[in-house]
mmCIF file of C-alpha atoms in Angstrom:
data_model
loop_
_atom_site.group_PDB
_atom_site.id
_atom_site.type_symbol
_atom_site.label_atom_id
_atom_site.label_comp_id
_atom_site.label_asym_id
_atom_site.label_seq_id
_atom_site.Cartn_x
_atom_site.Cartn_y
_atom_site.Cartn_z
ATOM 1 C CA MET K 11 0.312 0.020 0.172
ATOM 2 C CA ALA K 12 1.863 3.572 -1.137
ATOM 3 C CA PRO K 13 2.186 6.077 1.884
ATOM 4 C CA VAL K 14 -0.318 8.643 1.946
ATOM 5 C CA ASN K 15 0.825 12.559 2.052
ATOM 6 C CA MET K 16 -0.803 14.178 4.612
ATOM 7 C CA THR K 17 1.095 17.165 3.723
ATOM 8 C CA GLY K 18 -0.341 17.186 0.534
ATOM 9 C CA ALA K 19 -4.094 15.880 1.835
ATOM 10 C CA VAL K 20 -3.813 19.045 4.476
ATOM 11 C CA VAL K 21 -2.821 21.057 1.892
ATOM 12 C CA ALA K 22 -5.917 20.251 -0.299
ATOM 13 C CA ALA K 23 -8.781 20.349 2.317
ATOM 14 C CA ALA K 24 -7.530 23.789 2.886
ATOM 15 C CA ALA K 25 -7.840 25.120 -0.206
ATOM 16 C CA LEU K 26 -10.741 23.454 -0.654
ATOM 17 C CA LEU K 27 -12.498 24.821 2.569
ATOM 18 C CA MET K 28 -11.325 28.488 0.861
ATOM 19 C CA LEU K 29 -12.899 27.809 -2.239
ATOM 20 C CA SER K 30 -15.981 26.894 -0.409
ATOM 21 C CA SER K 31 -16.124 29.879 1.997
ATOM 22 C CA TYR K 32 -14.869 32.381 -0.712
ATOM 23 C CA SER K 33 -17.817 30.939 -3.275
ATOM 24 C CA PHE K 34 -20.929 31.868 -0.196
ATOM 25 C CA PHE K 35 -19.390 35.196 0.785
ATOM 26 C CA PHE K 36 -18.728 36.071 -2.878
ATOM 27 C CA ARG K 37 -22.544 34.427 -2.925
ATOM 28 C CA LEU K 38 -23.504 36.801 0.041
ATOM 29 C CA SER K 39 -22.257 39.903 -1.389
ATOM 30 C CA GLN K 40 -23.555 38.907 -4.812
ATOM 31 C CA LYS K 41 -26.986 39.377 -3.377
ATOM 32 C CA LYS K 42 -26.366 42.009 -1.165
ATOM 33 C CA THR K 43 -25.719 44.144 -4.172
ATOM 34 C CA ARG K 44 -28.333 43.054 -5.166
ATOM 35 C CA LYS K 45 -30.913 44.326 -2.322
ATOM 36 C CA ASP K 46 -28.726 46.858 -2.116
ATOM 37 C CA LYS K 47 -29.723 47.781 -5.843
ATOM 38 C CA LEU K 48 -34.208 46.456 -5.552
ATOM 39 C CA SER K 49 -33.818 48.688 -2.603
ATOM 40 C CA MET K 50 -35.984 52.176 -4.763
ATOM 41 C CA ARG K 51 -38.163 53.990 -3.604
ATOM 42 C CA ASN K 52 -41.652 54.525 -3.767
ATOM 43 C CA GLY K 53 -42.554 56.682 -6.984
ATOM 44 C CA LEU K 54 -41.624 59.953 -7.479
ATOM 45 C CA VAL K 55 -42.873 61.441 -3.116
ATOM 46 C CA ASP K 56 -40.658 59.591 -1.501
ATOM 47 C CA ALA K 57 -38.089 60.626 -3.427
ATOM 48 C CA ILE K 58 -38.675 64.484 -1.095
ATOM 49 C CA GLY K 59 -35.564 64.483 1.178
ATOM 50 C CA ASN K 60 -33.327 63.113 3.262
ATOM 51 C CA THR K 61 -31.116 65.636 0.763
ATOM 52 C CA PRO K 62 -27.037 65.083 1.956
ATOM 53 C CA LEU K 63 -25.697 68.218 4.470
ATOM 54 C CA ILE K 64 -22.730 69.141 2.461
ATOM 55 C CA ARG K 65 -18.889 71.227 3.714
ATOM 56 C CA ILE K 66 -19.159 74.552 1.556
ATOM 57 C CA ASN K 67 -15.521 74.472 1.950
ATOM 58 C CA SER K 68 -14.770 77.833 0.661
ATOM 59 C CA LEU K 69 -16.939 79.913 3.771
ATOM 60 C CA SER K 70 -15.226 76.882 6.180
ATOM 61 C CA GLU K 71 -11.576 77.541 5.045
ATOM 62 C CA ALA K 72 -12.479 81.521 5.301
ATOM 63 C CA THR K 73 -13.983 82.031 8.539
ATOM 64 C CA GLY K 74 -11.831 78.606 10.467
ATOM 65 C CA CYS K 75 -16.079 77.170 11.061
ATOM 66 C CA GLU K 76 -17.432 74.552 9.682
ATOM 67 C CA ILE K 77 -19.902 75.865 7.320
ATOM 68 C CA LEU K 78 -22.399 72.713 6.462
ATOM 69 C CA GLY K 79 -25.277 73.243 3.418
ATOM 70 C CA LYS K 80 -28.529 70.785 3.463
ATOM 71 C CA CYS K 81 -28.912 70.501 -0.172
ATOM 72 C CA GLU K 82 -32.315 70.751 -0.671
ATOM 73 C CA PHE K 83 -31.931 71.495 -4.313
ATOM 74 C CA LEU K 84 -31.396 67.987 -4.719
ATOM 75 C CA ASN K 85 -34.936 67.162 -4.421
ATOM 76 C CA PRO K 86 -37.090 65.685 -7.682
ATOM 77 C CA GLY K 87 -38.885 69.853 -7.556
ATOM 78 C CA GLY K 88 -35.665 71.014 -7.035
ATOM 79 C CA SER K 89 -36.062 73.237 -3.782
ATOM 80 C CA VAL K 90 -36.806 72.543 -0.627
ATOM 81 C CA LYS K 91 -40.467 73.571 -1.004
ATOM 82 C CA ASP K 92 -40.957 69.991 -1.840
ATOM 83 C CA ARG K 93 -41.107 69.054 1.381
ATOM 84 C CA VAL K 94 -43.995 71.828 1.916
ATOM 85 C CA ALA K 95 -46.013 70.407 -1.319
ATOM 86 C CA LEU K 96 -45.814 67.512 -0.187
ATOM 87 C CA LYS K 97 -46.285 67.469 3.465
ATOM 88 C CA ILE K 98 -49.619 70.133 2.911
ATOM 89 C CA ILE K 99 -51.485 67.845 0.522
ATOM 90 C CA GLN K 100 -50.950 64.387 2.360
ATOM 91 C CA GLU K 101 -52.511 66.463 4.914
ATOM 92 C CA ALA K 102 -55.266 67.577 3.397
ATOM 93 C CA LEU K 103 -55.983 64.423 1.719
ATOM 94 C CA GLU K 104 -56.218 62.839 4.934
ATOM 95 C CA SER K 105 -58.528 65.231 6.270
ATOM 96 C CA GLY K 106 -60.764 65.082 4.195
ATOM 97 C CA LYS K 107 -60.417 68.750 3.016
ATOM 98 C CA LEU K 108 -59.457 67.124 -1.176
ATOM 99 C CA PHE K 109 -59.557 64.470 -2.941
ATOM 100 C CA PRO K 110 -58.631 63.192 -5.815
ATOM 101 C CA GLY K 111 -59.420 64.927 -8.780
ATOM 102 C CA GLY K 112 -59.380 68.041 -7.184
ATOM 103 C CA ILE K 113 -57.367 70.917 -7.809
ATOM 104 C CA VAL K 114 -54.732 72.705 -5.190
ATOM 105 C CA THR K 115 -54.579 76.786 -5.840
ATOM 106 C CA GLU K 116 -51.841 78.594 -3.879
ATOM 107 C CA GLY K 117 -50.056 81.994 -4.738
ATOM 108 C CA SER K 118 -46.039 81.213 -5.391
ATOM 109 C CA ALA K 119 -43.312 83.931 -5.992
ATOM 110 C CA GLY K 120 -42.773 80.661 -7.809
ATOM 111 C CA SER K 121 -40.872 77.675 -6.042
ATOM 112 C CA THR K 122 -43.720 75.715 -3.631
ATOM 113 C CA ALA K 123 -45.961 76.583 -6.492
ATOM 114 C CA ILE K 124 -43.483 74.893 -8.507
ATOM 115 C CA SER K 125 -43.650 71.871 -6.388
ATOM 116 C CA LEU K 126 -47.134 71.598 -6.424
ATOM 117 C CA ALA K 127 -47.502 71.347 -9.392
ATOM 118 C CA THR K 128 -44.580 68.175 -8.982
ATOM 119 C CA VAL K 129 -46.173 66.787 -6.490
ATOM 120 C CA ALA K 130 -49.969 67.507 -7.036
ATOM 121 C CA PRO K 131 -50.149 63.870 -9.572
ATOM 122 C CA ALA K 132 -48.901 61.380 -7.874
ATOM 123 C CA TYR K 133 -52.053 62.232 -5.657
ATOM 124 C CA GLY K 134 -54.710 62.440 -8.583
ATOM 125 C CA CYS K 135 -54.554 65.758 -8.313
ATOM 126 C CA LYS K 136 -54.355 69.478 -10.128
ATOM 127 C CA CYS K 137 -52.909 72.382 -9.640
ATOM 128 C CA HIS K 138 -53.216 76.181 -10.060
ATOM 129 C CA VAL K 139 -51.089 78.800 -8.457
ATOM 130 C CA VAL K 140 -51.557 82.863 -8.947
ATOM 131 C CA ILE K 141 -48.163 84.702 -8.832
ATOM 132 C CA PRO K 142 -46.632 87.706 -9.512
ATOM 133 C CA ASP K 143 -45.648 89.134 -12.517
ATOM 134 C CA ASP K 144 -42.432 90.339 -11.252
ATOM 135 C CA ALA K 145 -41.409 87.065 -10.641
ATOM 136 C CA ALA K 146 -38.494 85.519 -12.942
ATOM 137 C CA ILE K 147 -40.271 84.442 -16.812
ATOM 138 C CA GLU K 148 -38.975 80.751 -16.097
ATOM 139 C CA LYS K 149 -40.107 80.110 -12.775
ATOM 140 C CA SER K 150 -43.503 80.634 -14.255
ATOM 141 C CA GLN K 151 -42.800 78.165 -17.779
ATOM 142 C CA ILE K 152 -42.026 75.623 -15.727
ATOM 143 C CA ILE K 153 -44.834 75.568 -13.893
ATOM 144 C CA GLU K 154 -47.364 75.369 -17.297
ATOM 145 C CA ALA K 155 -44.505 72.678 -18.335
ATOM 146 C CA LEU K 156 -45.858 70.298 -15.568
ATOM 147 C CA GLY K 157 -49.532 71.127 -16.436
ATOM 148 C CA ALA K 158 -50.505 73.573 -13.727
ATOM 149 C CA THR K 159 -51.537 76.631 -15.230
ATOM 150 C CA VAL K 160 -51.118 80.440 -13.957
ATOM 151 C CA GLU K 161 -52.223 83.505 -13.534
ATOM 152 C CA ARG K 162 -49.524 86.310 -13.859
ATOM 153 C CA VAL K 163 -51.065 89.276 -11.636
ATOM 154 C CA ARG K 164 -49.672 92.830 -11.094
ATOM 155 C CA PRO K 165 -48.267 92.722 -7.449
ATOM 156 C CA VAL K 166 -49.949 94.271 -4.616
ATOM 157 C CA SER K 167 -50.301 95.022 -0.899
ATOM 158 C CA ILE K 168 -51.507 91.727 0.425
ATOM 159 C CA THR K 169 -54.679 94.284 2.661
ATOM 160 C CA HIS K 170 -55.689 94.356 -1.396
ATOM 161 C CA LYS K 171 -57.940 91.223 -2.293
ATOM 162 C CA ASP K 172 -56.188 91.338 -5.332
ATOM 163 C CA HIS K 173 -53.174 90.383 -3.590
ATOM 164 C CA TYR K 174 -51.394 87.080 -5.863
ATOM 165 C CA VAL K 175 -52.661 84.890 -1.908
ATOM 166 C CA ASN K 176 -55.556 86.235 -1.842
ATOM 167 C CA ILE K 177 -56.728 86.126 -4.977
ATOM 168 C CA ALA K 178 -55.908 81.787 -4.880
ATOM 169 C CA ARG K 179 -58.099 81.657 -1.895
ATOM 170 C CA ARG K 180 -60.788 82.714 -4.066
ATOM 171 C CA ARG K 181 -59.712 80.657 -6.895
ATOM 172 C CA ALA K 182 -59.852 77.518 -4.400
ATOM 173 C CA ASP K 183 -63.393 78.448 -3.513
ATOM 174 C CA GLU K 184 -64.497 79.094 -6.891
ATOM 175 C CA ALA K 185 -63.749 75.598 -8.181
ATOM 176 C CA ASN K 186 -65.812 74.371 -4.697
ATOM 177 C CA GLU K 187 -68.865 76.038 -6.093
ATOM 178 C CA LEU K 188 -68.811 75.270 -9.050
ATOM 179 C CA ALA K 189 -68.075 71.209 -7.826
ATOM 180 C CA SER K 190 -70.590 71.466 -5.424
ATOM 181 C CA LYS K 191 -73.169 73.081 -8.246
ATOM 182 C CA ARG K 192 -72.196 70.071 -10.715
ATOM 183 C CA ARG K 193 -73.316 67.495 -8.379
ATOM 184 C CA LEU K 194 -76.364 68.973 -7.451
ATOM 185 C CA ALA K 195 -77.143 69.915 -11.306
ATOM 186 C CA SER K 196 -76.240 65.831 -11.829
ATOM 187 C CA GLU K 197 -78.736 64.342 -8.608
ATOM 188 C CA THR K 198 -81.503 66.587 -10.101
ATOM 189 C CA ASN K 199 -80.832 64.647 -13.962
ATOM 190 C CA GLY K 200 -80.730 67.929 -15.306
ATOM 191 C CA ILE K 201 -77.181 68.954 -15.884
ATOM 192 C CA HIS K 202 -77.624 71.068 -19.072
ATOM 193 C CA GLN K 203 -80.149 72.888 -18.153
ATOM 194 C CA GLU K 204 -80.181 73.935 -14.111
ATOM 195 C CA LYS K 205 -79.942 76.874 -13.387
ATOM 196 C CA THR K 206 -78.685 78.284 -11.159
ATOM 197 C CA ASN K 207 -77.968 81.399 -9.843
ATOM 198 C CA GLY K 208 -79.889 82.538 -13.146
ATOM 199 C CA CYS K 209 -76.863 81.178 -15.906
ATOM 200 C CA THR K 210 -77.075 77.039 -16.773
ATOM 201 C CA VAL K 211 -74.026 75.139 -15.603
ATOM 202 C CA GLU K 212 -73.194 74.862 -19.222
ATOM 203 C CA GLU K 213 -72.189 78.562 -19.449
ATOM 204 C CA GLU K 214 -70.813 79.000 -15.987
ATOM 205 C CA LYS K 215 -68.825 75.608 -17.837
ATOM 206 C CA GLU K 216 -67.945 77.949 -20.476
ATOM 207 C CA SER K 217 -66.986 80.835 -18.558
ATOM 208 C CA SER K 218 -65.487 78.625 -15.435
ATOM 209 C CA LEU K 219 -60.799 78.313 -14.764
ATOM 210 C CA PHE K 220 -61.950 74.521 -14.184
ATOM 211 C CA SER K 221 -62.840 72.025 -15.902
ATOM 212 C CA ASP K 222 -66.183 70.557 -14.972
ATOM 213 C CA SER K 223 -64.029 67.114 -14.121
ATOM 214 C CA VAL K 224 -62.772 69.269 -11.026
ATOM 215 C CA THR K 225 -63.558 67.709 -7.316
ATOM 216 C CA GLY K 226 -63.425 70.528 -5.024
ATOM 217 C CA GLY K 227 -60.615 73.010 -4.865
ATOM 218 C CA PHE K 228 -58.295 73.518 -1.649
ATOM 219 C CA PHE K 229 -56.155 77.054 -0.773
ATOM 220 C CA ALA K 230 -52.548 75.690 0.013
ATOM 221 C CA ASP K 231 -51.830 79.099 1.572
ATOM 222 C CA GLN K 232 -48.688 77.862 2.607
ATOM 223 C CA PHE K 233 -48.306 81.285 4.018
ATOM 224 C CA GLU K 234 -50.717 80.383 7.458
ATOM 225 C CA ASN K 235 -50.639 76.135 6.847
ATOM 226 C CA LEU K 236 -48.508 75.015 10.008
ATOM 227 C CA ALA K 237 -48.520 71.901 7.464
ATOM 228 C CA ASN K 238 -45.464 74.301 6.306
ATOM 229 C CA TYR K 239 -43.709 74.264 9.878
ATOM 230 C CA ARG K 240 -44.026 70.161 10.305
ATOM 231 C CA ALA K 241 -42.663 69.586 7.563
ATOM 232 C CA HIS K 242 -39.773 70.758 8.322
ATOM 233 C CA TYR K 243 -39.685 69.888 12.498
ATOM 234 C CA GLU K 244 -40.989 66.473 11.261
ATOM 235 C CA GLY K 245 -37.901 66.351 8.677
ATOM 236 C CA THR K 246 -35.027 68.642 7.502
ATOM 237 C CA GLY K 247 -34.135 69.073 11.839
ATOM 238 C CA PRO K 248 -33.858 65.780 12.417
ATOM 239 C CA GLU K 249 -32.879 65.049 9.215
ATOM 240 C CA ILE K 250 -30.075 67.961 10.450
ATOM 241 C CA TRP K 251 -29.719 66.516 13.664
ATOM 242 C CA HIS K 252 -28.852 63.651 12.166
ATOM 243 C CA GLN K 253 -25.873 64.279 9.563
ATOM 244 C CA THR K 254 -24.213 66.910 11.721
ATOM 245 C CA GLN K 255 -24.775 64.095 15.029
ATOM 246 C CA GLY K 256 -26.238 66.039 17.323
ATOM 247 C CA ASN K 257 -22.152 68.237 16.858
ATOM 248 C CA ILE K 258 -24.470 72.651 15.127
ATOM 249 C CA ASP K 259 -23.385 75.148 16.975
ATOM 250 C CA ALA K 260 -26.139 76.938 15.370
ATOM 251 C CA PHE K 261 -28.486 77.044 12.112
ATOM 252 C CA VAL K 262 -28.940 80.663 9.707
ATOM 253 C CA ALA K 263 -31.576 81.301 6.789
ATOM 254 C CA ALA K 264 -34.392 83.879 5.368
ATOM 255 C CA ALA K 265 -37.439 83.482 6.315
ATOM 256 C CA GLY K 266 -40.063 84.320 3.519
ATOM 257 C CA THR K 267 -43.318 81.901 5.290
ATOM 258 C CA GLY K 268 -41.022 81.032 7.862
ATOM 259 C CA GLY K 269 -42.016 78.149 7.649
ATOM 260 C CA THR K 270 -38.366 75.738 6.944
ATOM 261 C CA LEU K 271 -36.520 79.400 9.487
ATOM 262 C CA ALA K 272 -39.261 77.436 12.090
ATOM 263 C CA GLY K 273 -39.350 73.767 11.969
ATOM 264 C CA VAL K 274 -35.380 73.902 12.406
ATOM 265 C CA SER K 275 -35.051 76.341 15.061
ATOM 266 C CA ARG K 276 -37.505 74.704 17.598
ATOM 267 C CA PHE K 277 -36.708 71.024 16.825
ATOM 268 C CA LEU K 278 -32.857 71.284 16.686
ATOM 269 C CA GLN K 279 -33.223 73.937 19.821
ATOM 270 C CA ASP K 280 -36.084 71.203 21.418
ATOM 271 C CA LYS K 281 -33.485 68.963 20.860
ATOM 272 C CA ASN K 282 -29.960 70.988 22.767
ATOM 273 C CA GLU K 283 -31.212 74.483 23.814
ATOM 274 C CA ARG K 284 -28.420 75.839 23.235
ATOM 275 C CA VAL K 285 -27.974 75.768 19.525
ATOM 276 C CA LYS K 286 -28.476 78.906 17.956
ATOM 277 C CA CYS K 287 -30.767 80.031 15.284
ATOM 278 C CA PHE K 288 -30.606 83.315 13.430
ATOM 279 C CA LEU K 289 -33.219 84.705 11.240
ATOM 280 C CA ILE K 290 -30.376 86.681 7.851
ATOM 281 C CA ASP K 291 -33.055 88.629 6.158
ATOM 282 C CA PRO K 292 -32.999 91.185 2.580
ATOM 283 C CA PRO K 293 -33.421 94.265 2.299
ATOM 284 C CA GLY K 294 -37.197 95.280 2.167
ATOM 285 C CA SER K 295 -38.510 93.086 4.844
ATOM 286 C CA GLY K 296 -39.475 94.267 8.116
ATOM 287 C CA LEU K 297 -38.362 90.217 9.559
ATOM 288 C CA TYR K 298 -35.528 91.722 10.616
ATOM 289 C CA ASN K 299 -36.715 94.480 13.173
ATOM 290 C CA LYS K 300 -39.530 92.689 14.241
ATOM 291 C CA VAL K 301 -37.052 90.357 15.877
ATOM 292 C CA THR K 302 -34.085 92.660 16.428
ATOM 293 C CA ARG K 303 -36.234 95.222 17.994
ATOM 294 C CA GLY K 304 -39.567 93.674 19.203
ATOM 295 C CA VAL K 305 -41.130 95.747 15.763
ATOM 296 C CA MET K 306 -41.776 94.846 12.348
ATOM 297 C CA TYR K 307 -41.253 97.943 10.639
ATOM 298 C CA THR K 308 -38.352 100.530 11.573
ATOM 299 C CA ARG K 309 -38.071 103.977 13.653
ATOM 300 C CA GLU K 310 -39.425 105.675 10.651
ATOM 301 C CA GLU K 311 -42.444 104.393 9.962
ATOM 302 C CA ALA K 312 -45.718 103.124 12.487
ATOM 303 C CA GLU K 313 -46.078 99.371 12.768
ATOM 304 C CA GLY K 314 -49.025 98.729 10.631
ATOM 305 C CA ARG K 315 -49.223 101.335 8.162
ATOM 306 C CA ARG K 316 -47.075 100.035 5.431
ATOM 307 C CA LEU K 317 -49.636 99.741 2.687
ATOM 308 C CA LYS K 318 -47.555 99.911 -0.384
ATOM 309 C CA ASN K 319 -46.076 97.005 -2.468
ATOM 310 C CA PRO K 320 -42.502 97.643 0.398
ATOM 311 C CA PHE K 321 -40.089 95.180 -0.983
ATOM 312 C CA ASP K 322 -37.224 95.823 -2.434
ATOM 313 C CA THR K 323 -34.669 93.638 -3.497
ATOM 314 C CA ILE K 324 -34.558 90.730 -6.046
ATOM 315 C CA THR K 325 -34.571 87.871 -4.117
ATOM 316 C CA GLU K 326 -37.303 86.153 -5.110
ATOM 317 C CA GLY K 327 -38.983 84.116 -2.599
ATOM 318 C CA ILE K 328 -37.860 85.318 1.618
ATOM 319 C CA GLY K 329 -38.809 88.382 2.653
ATOM 320 C CA ILE K 330 -42.044 89.741 4.322
ATOM 321 C CA ASN K 331 -43.950 92.570 6.807
ATOM 322 C CA ARG K 332 -46.411 90.571 8.045
ATOM 323 C CA LEU K 333 -46.808 87.927 11.194
ATOM 324 C CA THR K 334 -47.478 84.467 9.706
ATOM 325 C CA LYS K 335 -48.701 81.178 12.007
ATOM 326 C CA ASN K 336 -45.119 79.819 10.693
ATOM 327 C CA PHE K 337 -42.602 82.382 11.600
ATOM 328 C CA LEU K 338 -44.801 82.407 14.751
ATOM 329 C CA MET K 339 -43.534 78.903 16.044
ATOM 330 C CA ALA K 340 -39.928 79.793 15.463
ATOM 331 C CA LYS K 341 -37.583 80.076 17.888
ATOM 332 C CA LEU K 342 -35.144 82.689 17.404
ATOM 333 C CA ASP K 343 -31.223 83.929 19.242
ATOM 334 C CA GLY K 344 -30.873 87.460 16.401
ATOM 335 C CA GLY K 345 -31.297 87.698 13.029
ATOM 336 C CA TYR K 346 -28.888 90.082 10.342
ATOM 337 C CA ARG K 347 -29.530 92.365 8.021
ATOM 338 C CA GLY K 348 -28.191 90.820 4.091
ATOM 339 C CA THR K 349 -28.515 92.694 0.652
ATOM 340 C CA ASP K 350 -29.008 92.572 -3.042
ATOM 341 C CA LYS K 351 -25.650 93.068 -3.596
ATOM 342 C CA GLU K 352 -24.008 90.681 -0.967
ATOM 343 C CA ALA K 353 -26.317 88.416 -2.026
ATOM 344 C CA VAL K 354 -25.444 88.517 -5.644
ATOM 345 C CA GLU K 355 -21.064 88.317 -4.413
ATOM 346 C CA MET K 356 -21.794 85.532 -2.582
ATOM 347 C CA SER K 357 -23.622 83.081 -5.111
ATOM 348 C CA ARG K 358 -20.797 84.122 -7.763
ATOM 349 C CA PHE K 359 -18.090 83.537 -4.870
ATOM 350 C CA LEU K 360 -19.554 80.046 -4.581
ATOM 351 C CA LEU K 361 -19.794 79.407 -8.147
ATOM 352 C CA LYS K 362 -16.122 80.165 -9.016
ATOM 353 C CA ASN K 363 -15.354 78.366 -5.467
ATOM 354 C CA ASP K 364 -17.044 75.786 -4.776
ATOM 355 C CA GLY K 365 -18.593 75.147 -7.201
ATOM 356 C CA LEU K 366 -22.771 75.706 -6.346
ATOM 357 C CA PHE K 367 -24.623 77.484 -8.831
ATOM 358 C CA VAL K 368 -27.791 79.428 -6.595
ATOM 359 C CA GLY K 369 -30.350 80.593 -6.609
ATOM 360 C CA SER K 370 -31.129 84.355 -4.285
ATOM 361 C CA SER K 371 -32.356 82.722 -1.692
ATOM 362 C CA SER K 372 -29.605 80.327 -1.138
ATOM 363 C CA ALA K 373 -26.645 83.150 -1.331
ATOM 364 C CA MET K 374 -28.587 85.576 1.247
ATOM 365 C CA ASN K 375 -28.290 82.235 3.731
ATOM 366 C CA CYS K 376 -24.146 81.616 3.084
ATOM 367 C CA VAL K 377 -24.358 85.904 3.640
ATOM 368 C CA GLY K 378 -25.824 84.595 6.831
ATOM 369 C CA ALA K 379 -23.614 81.848 7.324
ATOM 370 C CA VAL K 380 -21.195 83.946 6.935
ATOM 371 C CA ARG K 381 -22.323 86.654 9.739
ATOM 372 C CA VAL K 382 -23.420 83.882 12.094
ATOM 373 C CA ALA K 383 -18.983 82.555 11.803
ATOM 374 C CA GLN K 384 -18.384 86.419 12.104
ATOM 375 C CA THR K 385 -20.653 86.493 15.541
ATOM 376 C CA LEU K 386 -19.153 83.131 16.846
ATOM 377 C CA GLY K 387 -15.473 83.135 15.683
ATOM 378 C CA PRO K 388 -14.278 80.353 14.373
ATOM 379 C CA GLY K 389 -14.480 76.868 15.651
ATOM 380 C CA HIS K 390 -18.103 76.033 15.606
ATOM 381 C CA THR K 391 -20.649 74.008 13.237
ATOM 382 C CA ILE K 392 -22.606 77.037 11.391
ATOM 383 C CA VAL K 393 -25.448 75.273 9.364
ATOM 384 C CA THR K 394 -27.989 76.631 6.643
ATOM 385 C CA ILE K 395 -30.141 75.567 3.467
ATOM 386 C CA LEU K 396 -29.159 76.233 -0.258
ATOM 387 C CA CYS K 397 -32.500 75.911 -1.641
ATOM 388 C CA ASP K 398 -32.983 76.045 -4.606
ATOM 389 C CA SER K 399 -30.653 76.239 -8.302
ATOM 390 C CA GLY K 400 -29.426 79.507 -10.241
ATOM 391 C CA MET K 401 -31.457 77.715 -12.247
ATOM 392 C CA ARG K 402 -34.462 79.342 -11.580
ATOM 393 C CA HIS K 403 -32.701 82.629 -11.779
ATOM 394 C CA LEU K 404 -30.960 83.160 -15.262
ATOM 395 C CA SER K 405 -33.481 86.059 -16.302
ATOM 396 C CA LYS K 406 -32.862 88.310 -12.818
ATOM 397 C CA PHE K 407 -30.906 87.418 -10.061
ATOM 398 C CA HIS K 408 -27.760 85.730 -12.934
ATOM 399 C CA ASP K 409 -28.118 88.121 -15.499
ATOM 400 C CA PRO K 410 -25.452 90.882 -15.865
ATOM 401 C CA LYS K 411 -27.705 93.309 -18.362
ATOM 402 C CA TYR K 412 -31.037 93.054 -15.264
ATOM 403 C CA LEU K 413 -27.738 93.322 -12.187
ATOM 404 C CA ASP K 414 -26.296 96.509 -14.441
ATOM 405 C CA LEU K 415 -29.644 98.013 -14.169
ATOM 406 C CA TYR K 416 -29.424 98.274 -10.661
ATOM 407 C CA GLY K 417 -25.994 98.495 -9.968
ATOM 408 C CA LEU K 418 -25.486 95.063 -8.914
ATOM 409 C CA SER K 419 -22.860 93.992 -11.152
ATOM 410 C CA PRO K 420 -20.493 91.424 -8.838
ATOM 411 C CA SER K 421 -16.612 92.951 -8.764
ATOM 412 C CA ALA K 422 -15.293 91.252 -5.236
ATOM 413 C CA ILE K 423 -12.468 89.027 -5.630
ATOM 414 C CA GLY K 424 -13.315 86.897 -2.785
ATOM 415 C CA LEU K 425 -15.061 87.885 0.414
ATOM 416 C CA GLU K 426 -13.969 91.274 1.161
ATOM 417 C CA PHE K 427 -18.206 91.954 0.392
ATOM 418 C CA LEU K 428 -18.107 90.796 3.989
ATOM 419 C CA GLY K 429 -14.813 91.890 5.566
ATOM 420 C CA ILE K 430 -12.634 89.202 4.896
ATOM 421 C CA LYS K 431 -9.268 89.700 2.948
#
């Protein structure tokens, strides 16, 4: 009998065992990879939120702070307002104030309207938007391309019945009235002959802004609807806390409706009362005065007396001269006044140094972040919101000819416009 080569047998067995183990773990990793690939989000609405939080390198290095930006421009609809649109529509459907086939109306300078027009079809609804005619034209073009109807009106004070928000509210009432009359007419089996307020339903159909299939209207009311605040208290705020692992010293943002600033500030301070939260406010807005002095207007103005359109800024979607229900939920430690020139310069600085192409409100927020860094000093972590990209601001904020008309052409080399050499 030939002698057995034990060493060779052991080596062969070991090799076989290693090969089997490798094969097992390879199959396991392949299965895991396939599972990861199949781990997809459920439709468009599930892709809203959980946006990246990035370090803005140029600002961080210039200030000695960690300045972080929440990339809300990466939402499906291209802005932070996707969160608001989603929450408003979901709560309206859950409460029975909106039904599939209904029309969501809103008065918006652009981004909220785009988000509503993006989200509404996912729930079988339509969208009608009333927009001031001085808003960037590309915004209304996007809204129409998304299938919504757009009504452009002249900008007037919120106290005027034809302010774009007030018109949007009326349009929702009109849609509800129309749907109610048509249901009544259908029930009486005389839909084409039934008289309602002296005219036939068929005549109303011809004069209405809405189709005869509309099931009713719902006014989104982004300024006063606290679903706006809840979208950020339940979503944006927790995401920032998780992404920073609670290592955050300050948060700063501008306010239009006030929902983002209120929801994020209140959540962060509920988690840690030492987190400082600040407002950055554009020219013409009264919020800076309210936060720093307790009144909405300058010392030269009597509070509540300003009736004309007060804004003197090229930024869009931020700044307001009234206190909304959403803004009243904010927990703030102070405020800063930004200028249009600072916002313009900041947008060009970020593009040149970080490759970030941002809109006017995002640029203003970054101005605020630098101001907070200068106040707190080096070594702090400061978070702000990158609301939308510059793609929606090509005809104004990123148009050299438009800026030149107002003496806002950028000229800075670095951050000297904020006192940083």
